[in-house]
PDB file of C-alpha atoms in Angstrom:
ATOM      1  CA  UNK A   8       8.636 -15.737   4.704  1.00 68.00           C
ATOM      2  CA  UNK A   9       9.164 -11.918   4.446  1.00 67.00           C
ATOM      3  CA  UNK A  10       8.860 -10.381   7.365  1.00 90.00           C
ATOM      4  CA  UNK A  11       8.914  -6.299   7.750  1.00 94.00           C
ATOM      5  CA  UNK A  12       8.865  -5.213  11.261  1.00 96.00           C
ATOM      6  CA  UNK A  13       7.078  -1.839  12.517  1.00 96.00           C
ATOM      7  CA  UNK A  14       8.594  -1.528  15.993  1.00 89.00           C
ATOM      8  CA  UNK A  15       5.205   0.433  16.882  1.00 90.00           C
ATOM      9  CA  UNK A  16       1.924  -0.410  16.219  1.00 93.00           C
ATOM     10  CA  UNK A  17       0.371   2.439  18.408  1.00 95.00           C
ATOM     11  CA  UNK A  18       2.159   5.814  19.596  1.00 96.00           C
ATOM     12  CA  UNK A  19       0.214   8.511  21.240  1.00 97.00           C
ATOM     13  CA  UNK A  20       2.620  11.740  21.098  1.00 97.00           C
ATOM     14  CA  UNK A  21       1.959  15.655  21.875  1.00 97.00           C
ATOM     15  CA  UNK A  22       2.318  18.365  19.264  1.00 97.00           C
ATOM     16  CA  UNK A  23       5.813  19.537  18.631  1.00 97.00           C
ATOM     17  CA  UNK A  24       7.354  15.720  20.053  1.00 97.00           C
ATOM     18  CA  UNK A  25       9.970  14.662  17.625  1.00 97.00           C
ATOM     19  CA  UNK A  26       8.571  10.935  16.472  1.00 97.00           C
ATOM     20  CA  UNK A  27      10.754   8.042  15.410  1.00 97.00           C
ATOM     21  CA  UNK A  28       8.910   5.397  13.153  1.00 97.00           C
ATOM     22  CA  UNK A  29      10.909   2.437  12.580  1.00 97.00           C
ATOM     23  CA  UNK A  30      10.936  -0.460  10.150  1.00 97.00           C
ATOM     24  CA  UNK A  31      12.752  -3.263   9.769  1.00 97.00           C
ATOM     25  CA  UNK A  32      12.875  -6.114   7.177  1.00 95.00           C
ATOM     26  CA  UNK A  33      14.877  -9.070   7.362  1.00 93.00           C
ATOM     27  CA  UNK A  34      15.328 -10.157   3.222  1.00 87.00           C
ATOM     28  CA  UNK A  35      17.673  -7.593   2.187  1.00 88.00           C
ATOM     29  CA  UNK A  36      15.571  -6.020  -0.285  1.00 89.00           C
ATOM     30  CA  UNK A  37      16.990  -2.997  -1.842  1.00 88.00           C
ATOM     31  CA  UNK A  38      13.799  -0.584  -1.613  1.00 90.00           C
ATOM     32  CA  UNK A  39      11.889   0.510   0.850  1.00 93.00           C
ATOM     33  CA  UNK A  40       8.720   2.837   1.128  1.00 94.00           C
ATOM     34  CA  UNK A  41       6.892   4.669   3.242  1.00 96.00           C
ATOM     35  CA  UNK A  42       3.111   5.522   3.454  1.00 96.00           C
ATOM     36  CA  UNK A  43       0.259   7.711   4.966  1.00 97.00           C
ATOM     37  CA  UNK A  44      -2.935   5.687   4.666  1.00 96.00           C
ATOM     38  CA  UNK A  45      -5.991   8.519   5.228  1.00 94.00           C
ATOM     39  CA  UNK A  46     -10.196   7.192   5.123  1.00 90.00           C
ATOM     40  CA  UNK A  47     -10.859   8.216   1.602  1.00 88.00           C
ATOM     41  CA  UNK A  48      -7.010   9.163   0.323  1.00 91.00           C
ATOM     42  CA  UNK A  49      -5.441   5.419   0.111  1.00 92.00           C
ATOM     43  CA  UNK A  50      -1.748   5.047   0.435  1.00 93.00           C
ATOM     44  CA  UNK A  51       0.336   7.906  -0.386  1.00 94.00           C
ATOM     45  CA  UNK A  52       4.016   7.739  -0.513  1.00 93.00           C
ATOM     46  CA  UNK A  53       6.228   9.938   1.720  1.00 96.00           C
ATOM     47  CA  UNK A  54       9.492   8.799   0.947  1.00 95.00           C
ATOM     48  CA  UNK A  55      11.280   6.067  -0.114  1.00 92.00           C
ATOM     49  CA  UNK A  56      14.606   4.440  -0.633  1.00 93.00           C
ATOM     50  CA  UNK A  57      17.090   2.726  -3.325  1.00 88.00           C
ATOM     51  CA  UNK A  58      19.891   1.756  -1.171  1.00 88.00           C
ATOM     52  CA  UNK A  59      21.922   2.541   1.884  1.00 91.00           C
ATOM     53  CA  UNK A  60      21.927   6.120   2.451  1.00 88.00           C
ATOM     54  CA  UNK A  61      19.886   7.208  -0.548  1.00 90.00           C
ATOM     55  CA  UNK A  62      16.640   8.632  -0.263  1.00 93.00           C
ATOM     56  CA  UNK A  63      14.059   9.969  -2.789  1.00 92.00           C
ATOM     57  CA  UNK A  64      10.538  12.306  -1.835  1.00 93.00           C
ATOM     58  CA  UNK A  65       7.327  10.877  -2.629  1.00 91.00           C
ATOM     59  CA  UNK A  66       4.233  12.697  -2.949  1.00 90.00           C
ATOM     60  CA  UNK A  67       3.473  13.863   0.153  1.00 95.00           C
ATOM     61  CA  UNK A  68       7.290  14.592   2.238  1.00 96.00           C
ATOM     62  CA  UNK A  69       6.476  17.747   3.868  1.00 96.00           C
ATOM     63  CA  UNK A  70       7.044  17.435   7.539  1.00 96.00           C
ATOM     64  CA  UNK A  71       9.240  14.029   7.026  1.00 98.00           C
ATOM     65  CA  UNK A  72      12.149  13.532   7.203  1.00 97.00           C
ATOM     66  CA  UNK A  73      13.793   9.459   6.752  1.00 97.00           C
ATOM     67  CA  UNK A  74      16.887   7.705   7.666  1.00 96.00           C
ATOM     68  CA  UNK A  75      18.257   4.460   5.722  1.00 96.00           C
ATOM     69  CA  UNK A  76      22.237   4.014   7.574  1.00 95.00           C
ATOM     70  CA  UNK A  77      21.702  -0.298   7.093  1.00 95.00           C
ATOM     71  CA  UNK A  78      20.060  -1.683   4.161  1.00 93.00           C
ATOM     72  CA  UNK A  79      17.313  -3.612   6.321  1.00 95.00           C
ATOM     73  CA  UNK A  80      16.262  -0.794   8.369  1.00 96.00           C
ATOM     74  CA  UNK A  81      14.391   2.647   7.434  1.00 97.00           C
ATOM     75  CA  UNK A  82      13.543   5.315   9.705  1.00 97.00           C
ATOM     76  CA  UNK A  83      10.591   8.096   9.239  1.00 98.00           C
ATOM     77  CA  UNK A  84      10.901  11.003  11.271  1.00 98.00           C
ATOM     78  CA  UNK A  85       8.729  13.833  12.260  1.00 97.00           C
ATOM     79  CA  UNK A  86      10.695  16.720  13.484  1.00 94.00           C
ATOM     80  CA  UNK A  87       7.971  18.640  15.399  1.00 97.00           C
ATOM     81  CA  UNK A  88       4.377  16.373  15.080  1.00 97.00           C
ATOM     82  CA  UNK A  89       1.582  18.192  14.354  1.00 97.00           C
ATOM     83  CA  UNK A  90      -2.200  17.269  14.641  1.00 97.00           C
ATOM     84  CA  UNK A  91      -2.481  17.096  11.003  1.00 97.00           C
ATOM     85  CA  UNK A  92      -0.130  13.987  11.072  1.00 98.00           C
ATOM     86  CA  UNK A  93      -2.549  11.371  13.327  1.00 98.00           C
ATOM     87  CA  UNK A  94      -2.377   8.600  10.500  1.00 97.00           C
ATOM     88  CA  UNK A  95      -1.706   5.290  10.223  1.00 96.00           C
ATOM     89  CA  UNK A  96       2.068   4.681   8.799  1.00 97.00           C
ATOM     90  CA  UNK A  97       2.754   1.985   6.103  1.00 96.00           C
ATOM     91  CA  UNK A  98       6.318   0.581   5.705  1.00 96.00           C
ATOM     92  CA  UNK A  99       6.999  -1.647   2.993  1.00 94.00           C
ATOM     93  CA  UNK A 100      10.030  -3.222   1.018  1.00 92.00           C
ATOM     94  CA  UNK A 101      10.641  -4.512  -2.493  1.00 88.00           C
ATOM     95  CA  UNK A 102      12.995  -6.692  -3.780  1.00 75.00           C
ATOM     96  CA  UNK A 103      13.794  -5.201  -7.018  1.00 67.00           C
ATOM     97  CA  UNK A 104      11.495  -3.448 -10.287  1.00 62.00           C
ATOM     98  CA  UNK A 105       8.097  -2.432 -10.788  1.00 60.00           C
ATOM     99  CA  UNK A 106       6.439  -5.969 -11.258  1.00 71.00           C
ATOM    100  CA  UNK A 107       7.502  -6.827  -7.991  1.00 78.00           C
ATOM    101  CA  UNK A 108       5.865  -7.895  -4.815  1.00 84.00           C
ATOM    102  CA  UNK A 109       5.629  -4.728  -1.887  1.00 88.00           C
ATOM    103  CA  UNK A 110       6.071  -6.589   1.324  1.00 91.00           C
ATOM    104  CA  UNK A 111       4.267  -4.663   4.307  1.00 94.00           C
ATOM    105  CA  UNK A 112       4.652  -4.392   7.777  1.00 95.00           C
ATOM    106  CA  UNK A 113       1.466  -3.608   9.750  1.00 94.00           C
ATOM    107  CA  UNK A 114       1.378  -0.170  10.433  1.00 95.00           C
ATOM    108  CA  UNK A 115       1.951   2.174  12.503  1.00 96.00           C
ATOM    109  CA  UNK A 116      -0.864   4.244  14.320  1.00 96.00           C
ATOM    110  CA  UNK A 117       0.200   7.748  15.094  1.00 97.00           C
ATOM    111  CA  UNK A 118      -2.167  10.142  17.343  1.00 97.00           C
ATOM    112  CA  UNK A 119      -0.903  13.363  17.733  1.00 97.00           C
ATOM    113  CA  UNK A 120      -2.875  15.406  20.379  1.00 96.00           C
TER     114      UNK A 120
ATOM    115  CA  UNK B  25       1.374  11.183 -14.507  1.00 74.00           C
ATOM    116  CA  UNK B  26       0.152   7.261 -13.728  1.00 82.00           C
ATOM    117  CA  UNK B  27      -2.965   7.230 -11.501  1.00 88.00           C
ATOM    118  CA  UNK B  28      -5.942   5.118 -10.418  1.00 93.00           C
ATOM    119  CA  UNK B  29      -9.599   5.393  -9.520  1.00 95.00           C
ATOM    120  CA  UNK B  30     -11.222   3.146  -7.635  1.00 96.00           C
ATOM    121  CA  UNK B  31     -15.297   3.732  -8.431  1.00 93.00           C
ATOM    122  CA  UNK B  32     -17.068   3.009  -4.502  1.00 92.00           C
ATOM    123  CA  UNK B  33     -15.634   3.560  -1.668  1.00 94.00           C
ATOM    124  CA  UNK B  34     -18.095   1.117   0.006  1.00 96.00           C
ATOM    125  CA  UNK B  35     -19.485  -1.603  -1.296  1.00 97.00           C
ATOM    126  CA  UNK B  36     -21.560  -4.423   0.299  1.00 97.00           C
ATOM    127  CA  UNK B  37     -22.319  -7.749  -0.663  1.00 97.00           C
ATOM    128  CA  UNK B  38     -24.253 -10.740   0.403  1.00 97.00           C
ATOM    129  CA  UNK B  39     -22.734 -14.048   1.186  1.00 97.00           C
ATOM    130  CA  UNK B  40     -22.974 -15.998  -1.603  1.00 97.00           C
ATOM    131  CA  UNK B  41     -23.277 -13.160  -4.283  1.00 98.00           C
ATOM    132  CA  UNK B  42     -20.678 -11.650  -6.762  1.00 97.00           C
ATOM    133  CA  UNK B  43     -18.198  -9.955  -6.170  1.00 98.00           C
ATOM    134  CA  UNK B  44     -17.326  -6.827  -8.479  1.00 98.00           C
ATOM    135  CA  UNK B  45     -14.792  -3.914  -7.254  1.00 98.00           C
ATOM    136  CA  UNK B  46     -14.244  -1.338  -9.731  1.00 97.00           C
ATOM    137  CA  UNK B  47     -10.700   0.114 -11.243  1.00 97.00           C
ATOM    138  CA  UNK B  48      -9.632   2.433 -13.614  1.00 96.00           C
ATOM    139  CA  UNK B  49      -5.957   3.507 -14.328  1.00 93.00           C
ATOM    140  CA  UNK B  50      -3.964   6.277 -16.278  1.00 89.00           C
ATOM    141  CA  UNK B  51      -0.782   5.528 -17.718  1.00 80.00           C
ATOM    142  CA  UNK B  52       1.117   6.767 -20.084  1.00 74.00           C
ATOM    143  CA  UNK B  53       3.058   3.206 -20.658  1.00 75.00           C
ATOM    144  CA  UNK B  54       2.030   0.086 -20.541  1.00 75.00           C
ATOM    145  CA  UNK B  55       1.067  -0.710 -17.133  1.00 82.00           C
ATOM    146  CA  UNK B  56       2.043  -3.108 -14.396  1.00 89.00           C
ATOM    147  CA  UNK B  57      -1.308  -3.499 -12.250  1.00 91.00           C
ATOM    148  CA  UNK B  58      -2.163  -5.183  -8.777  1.00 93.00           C
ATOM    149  CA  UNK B  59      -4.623  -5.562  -6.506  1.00 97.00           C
ATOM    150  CA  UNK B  60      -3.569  -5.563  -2.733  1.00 96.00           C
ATOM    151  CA  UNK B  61      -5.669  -6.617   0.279  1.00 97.00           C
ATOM    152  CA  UNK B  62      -5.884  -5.442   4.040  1.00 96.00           C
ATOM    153  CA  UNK B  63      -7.689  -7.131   6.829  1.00 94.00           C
ATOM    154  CA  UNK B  64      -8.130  -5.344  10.039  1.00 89.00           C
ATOM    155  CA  UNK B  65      -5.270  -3.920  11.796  1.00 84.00           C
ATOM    156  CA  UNK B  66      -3.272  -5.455   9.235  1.00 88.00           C
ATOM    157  CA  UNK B  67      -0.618  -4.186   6.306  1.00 90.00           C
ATOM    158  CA  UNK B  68      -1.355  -4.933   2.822  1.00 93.00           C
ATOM    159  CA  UNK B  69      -1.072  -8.323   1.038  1.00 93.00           C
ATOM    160  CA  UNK B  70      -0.742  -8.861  -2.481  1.00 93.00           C
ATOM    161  CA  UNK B  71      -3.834 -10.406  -4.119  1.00 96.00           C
ATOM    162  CA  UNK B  72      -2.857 -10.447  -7.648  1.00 94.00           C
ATOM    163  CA  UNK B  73      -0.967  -8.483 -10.513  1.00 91.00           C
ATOM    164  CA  UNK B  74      -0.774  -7.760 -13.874  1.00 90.00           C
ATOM    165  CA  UNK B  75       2.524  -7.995 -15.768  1.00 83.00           C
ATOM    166  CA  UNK B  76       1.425  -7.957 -19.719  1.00 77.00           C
ATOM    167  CA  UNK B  77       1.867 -11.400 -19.919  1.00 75.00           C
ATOM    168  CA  UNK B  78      -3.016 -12.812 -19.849  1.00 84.00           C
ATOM    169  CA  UNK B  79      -5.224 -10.516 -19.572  1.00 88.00           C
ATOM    170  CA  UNK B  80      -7.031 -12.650 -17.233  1.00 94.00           C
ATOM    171  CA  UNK B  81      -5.231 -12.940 -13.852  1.00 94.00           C
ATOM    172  CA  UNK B  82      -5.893 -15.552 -11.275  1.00 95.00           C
ATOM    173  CA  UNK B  83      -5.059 -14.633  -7.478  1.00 94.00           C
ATOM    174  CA  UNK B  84      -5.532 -15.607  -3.881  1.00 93.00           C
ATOM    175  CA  UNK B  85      -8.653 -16.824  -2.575  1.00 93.00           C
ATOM    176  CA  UNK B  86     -10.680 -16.995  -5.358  1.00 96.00           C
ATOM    177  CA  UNK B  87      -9.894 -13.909  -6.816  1.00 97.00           C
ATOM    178  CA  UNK B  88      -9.268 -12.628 -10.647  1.00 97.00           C
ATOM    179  CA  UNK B  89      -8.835  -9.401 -12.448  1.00 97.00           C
ATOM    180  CA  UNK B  90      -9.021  -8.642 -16.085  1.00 94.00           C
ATOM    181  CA  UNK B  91      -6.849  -6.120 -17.589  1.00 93.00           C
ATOM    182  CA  UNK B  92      -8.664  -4.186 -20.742  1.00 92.00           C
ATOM    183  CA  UNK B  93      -6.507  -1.864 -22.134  1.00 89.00           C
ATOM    184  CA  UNK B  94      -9.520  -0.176 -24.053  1.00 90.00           C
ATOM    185  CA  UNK B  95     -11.418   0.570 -21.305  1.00 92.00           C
ATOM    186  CA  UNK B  96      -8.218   1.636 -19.119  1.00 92.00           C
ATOM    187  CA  UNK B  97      -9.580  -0.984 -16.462  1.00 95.00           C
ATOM    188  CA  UNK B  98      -8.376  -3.887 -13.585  1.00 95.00           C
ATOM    189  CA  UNK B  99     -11.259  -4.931 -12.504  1.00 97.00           C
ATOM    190  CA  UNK B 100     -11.090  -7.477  -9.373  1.00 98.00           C
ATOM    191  CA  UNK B 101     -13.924 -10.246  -9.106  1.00 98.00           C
ATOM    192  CA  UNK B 102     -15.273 -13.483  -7.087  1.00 98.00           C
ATOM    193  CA  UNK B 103     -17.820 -15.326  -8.245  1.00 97.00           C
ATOM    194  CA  UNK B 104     -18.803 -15.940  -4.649  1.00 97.00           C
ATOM    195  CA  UNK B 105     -18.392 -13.751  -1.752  1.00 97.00           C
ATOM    196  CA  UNK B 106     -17.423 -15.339   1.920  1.00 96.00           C
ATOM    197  CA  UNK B 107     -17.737 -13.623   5.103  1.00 96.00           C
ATOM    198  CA  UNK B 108     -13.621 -14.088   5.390  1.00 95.00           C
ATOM    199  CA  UNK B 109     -13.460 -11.479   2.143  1.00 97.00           C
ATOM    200  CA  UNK B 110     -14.693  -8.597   4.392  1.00 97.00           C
ATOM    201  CA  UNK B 111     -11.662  -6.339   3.759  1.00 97.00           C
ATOM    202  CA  UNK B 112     -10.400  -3.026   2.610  1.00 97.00           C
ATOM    203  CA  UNK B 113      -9.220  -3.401  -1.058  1.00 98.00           C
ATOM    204  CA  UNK B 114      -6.596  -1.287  -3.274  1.00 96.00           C
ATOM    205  CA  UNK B 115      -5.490  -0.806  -6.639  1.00 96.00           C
ATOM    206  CA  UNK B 116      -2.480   0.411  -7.884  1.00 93.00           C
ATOM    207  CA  UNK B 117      -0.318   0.987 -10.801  1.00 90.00           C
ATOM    208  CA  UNK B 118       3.245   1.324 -11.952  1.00 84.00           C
ATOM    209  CA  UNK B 119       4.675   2.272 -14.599  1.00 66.00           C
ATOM    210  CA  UNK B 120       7.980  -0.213 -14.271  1.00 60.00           C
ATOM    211  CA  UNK B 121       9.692   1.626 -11.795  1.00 61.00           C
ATOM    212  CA  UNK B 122       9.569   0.702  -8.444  1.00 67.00           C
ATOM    213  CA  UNK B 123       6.996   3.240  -7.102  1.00 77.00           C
ATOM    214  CA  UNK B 124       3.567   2.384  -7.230  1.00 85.00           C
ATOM    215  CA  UNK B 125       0.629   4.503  -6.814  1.00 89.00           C
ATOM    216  CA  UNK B 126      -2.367   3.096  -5.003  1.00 92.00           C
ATOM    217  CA  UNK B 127      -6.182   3.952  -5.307  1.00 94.00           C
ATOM    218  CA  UNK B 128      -8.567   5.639  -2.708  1.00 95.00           C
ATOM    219  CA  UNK B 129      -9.074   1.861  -1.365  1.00 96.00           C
ATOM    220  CA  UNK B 130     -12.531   0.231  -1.436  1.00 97.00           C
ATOM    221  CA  UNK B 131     -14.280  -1.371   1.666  1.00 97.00           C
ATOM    222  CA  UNK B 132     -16.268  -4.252   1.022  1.00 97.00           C
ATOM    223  CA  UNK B 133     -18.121  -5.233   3.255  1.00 97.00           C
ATOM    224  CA  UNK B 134     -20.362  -9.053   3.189  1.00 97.00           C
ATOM    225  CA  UNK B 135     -23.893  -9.757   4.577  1.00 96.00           C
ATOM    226  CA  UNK B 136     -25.136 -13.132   5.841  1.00 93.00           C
TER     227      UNK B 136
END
C-alpha cells in the first residue's frame, strides 16, 4: 500500500517560530502537494512539486516556503508563523497525470499562539 | 479557471435513508472529477472518479456519482446511509493536469 508519512500530527509553536512540516512517501511518485484545509474553505493548495528540486506556487503560497532535495520527501516551511496559519496541513503525492489517485498522509495540526 | 461548489456544508441523514451530496463544477475542458472522503483525524481517501469513460461511476462502500455534463454536475449518492458513512466529503476537479482543485467539503452527518 501507499503510504505518505506526516512526521507531525500535532505541533503547538509561538508566533515568529520557524516551522518545519515534513512528508514523506515511500512509492516514488513524482508529485507531491501541499494543502491548508480551513472549516468552510476545503483544501487549498500551497505548493507543490514535479520532481527533485522543482517547485511550483499554488493558490495560497504566501508565507510558505517548500523544500523537495529527494524525490520521496517534501518539506513546507514557515519562516516566521503567524496566528493566521493555525490549520491543519495536507500532504499528498501522485503518481503521474490528472486522472490519477492523490495519496494523503494524515495531516498535520498546526496551532500557532 | 476550473472550480467546484459543493451546495451544503452540512447535511444530515437518517440511518437507513438516501444519501444525496451535491456538486457542481466549472471547467473549461472536459473534466476529470472525484469524490474524496475523510474520517476523523484522518487524510483524504479516494471514493470514486470520473475519467470520461460512464457517466455513471461506481465507488467504495456503496457509493456512485453521475457525471452530467448539461447540468455541470458530480453528484455523489447511497441508496442507504450507515452510521460508518459519517464523514467529511469533497469534490474536486481537474482539468488533466496534475493539480486538482477541491470543494468547500460537505459534512454529513447520520442519525439512528
Amino acid at each position: 500500500d501507499v503510504k505518505v508519512t506526516q512526521s507531525s500530527r500535532y505541533l503547538v509553536k509561538r508566533t515568529g517560530e520557524k516551522v518545519f512540516l515534513e512528508c514523506v512517501q515511500d512509492m516514488d511518485h513524482e508529485n507531491m502537494f501541499w494543502y491548508r484545509q480551513d472549516p468552510g474553505l476545503g483544501l487549498r493548495l500551497i505548493y507543490f512539486s514535479y520532481d527533485v528540486k522543482m517547485k511550483e506556487k499554488g493558490d495560497i503560497p504566501e508565507g510558505y516556503s517548500v523544500s523537495r532535495e529527494k524525490k520521496e520527501r517534501f518539506s513546507l516551511i514557515l519562516e516566521s508563523a503567524s496566528t493566521n496559519q493555525t490549520s491543519m496541513y495536507l500532504c499528498a503525492s501522485i503518481v503521474g497525470g490528472g486522472a490519477g489517485e492523490l495519496f494523503f498522509g494524515e495531516g498535520s495540526r498546526l496551532t500557532v499562539l | 479557471a476550473q472550480s467546484v461548489t459543493q451546495l451544503g456544508s452540512h447535511v444530515s441523514v437518517s440511518e437507513g435513508a438516501l444519501v444525496l451530496l451535491r456538486c457542481n463544477y466549472s471547467s473549461s475542458v472536459p473534466p476529470y472529477l472525484f469524490w474524496y472522503v475523510q474520517y476523523p483525524n484522518q487524510g483524504l481517501q479516494l471514493l470514486l472518479k470520473y475519467t470520461s469513460a460512464a457517466t455513471l461511476v461506481k465507488g467504495i462502500n456503496g457509493f456512485e456519482a453521475e457525471f452530467k455534463k448539461s447540468e455541470t454536475s458530480f453528484h455523489l449518492t447511497k441508496p442507504s446511509a450507515h452510521m460508518s458513512d459519517a464523514a467529511e466529503y469533497f469534490c474536486a476537479v481537474s482539468e488533466g493536469a496534475q493539480k486538482l482543485v477541491f470543494g468547500q467539503g460537505t459534512r454529513l452527518t447520520i442519525n439512528p
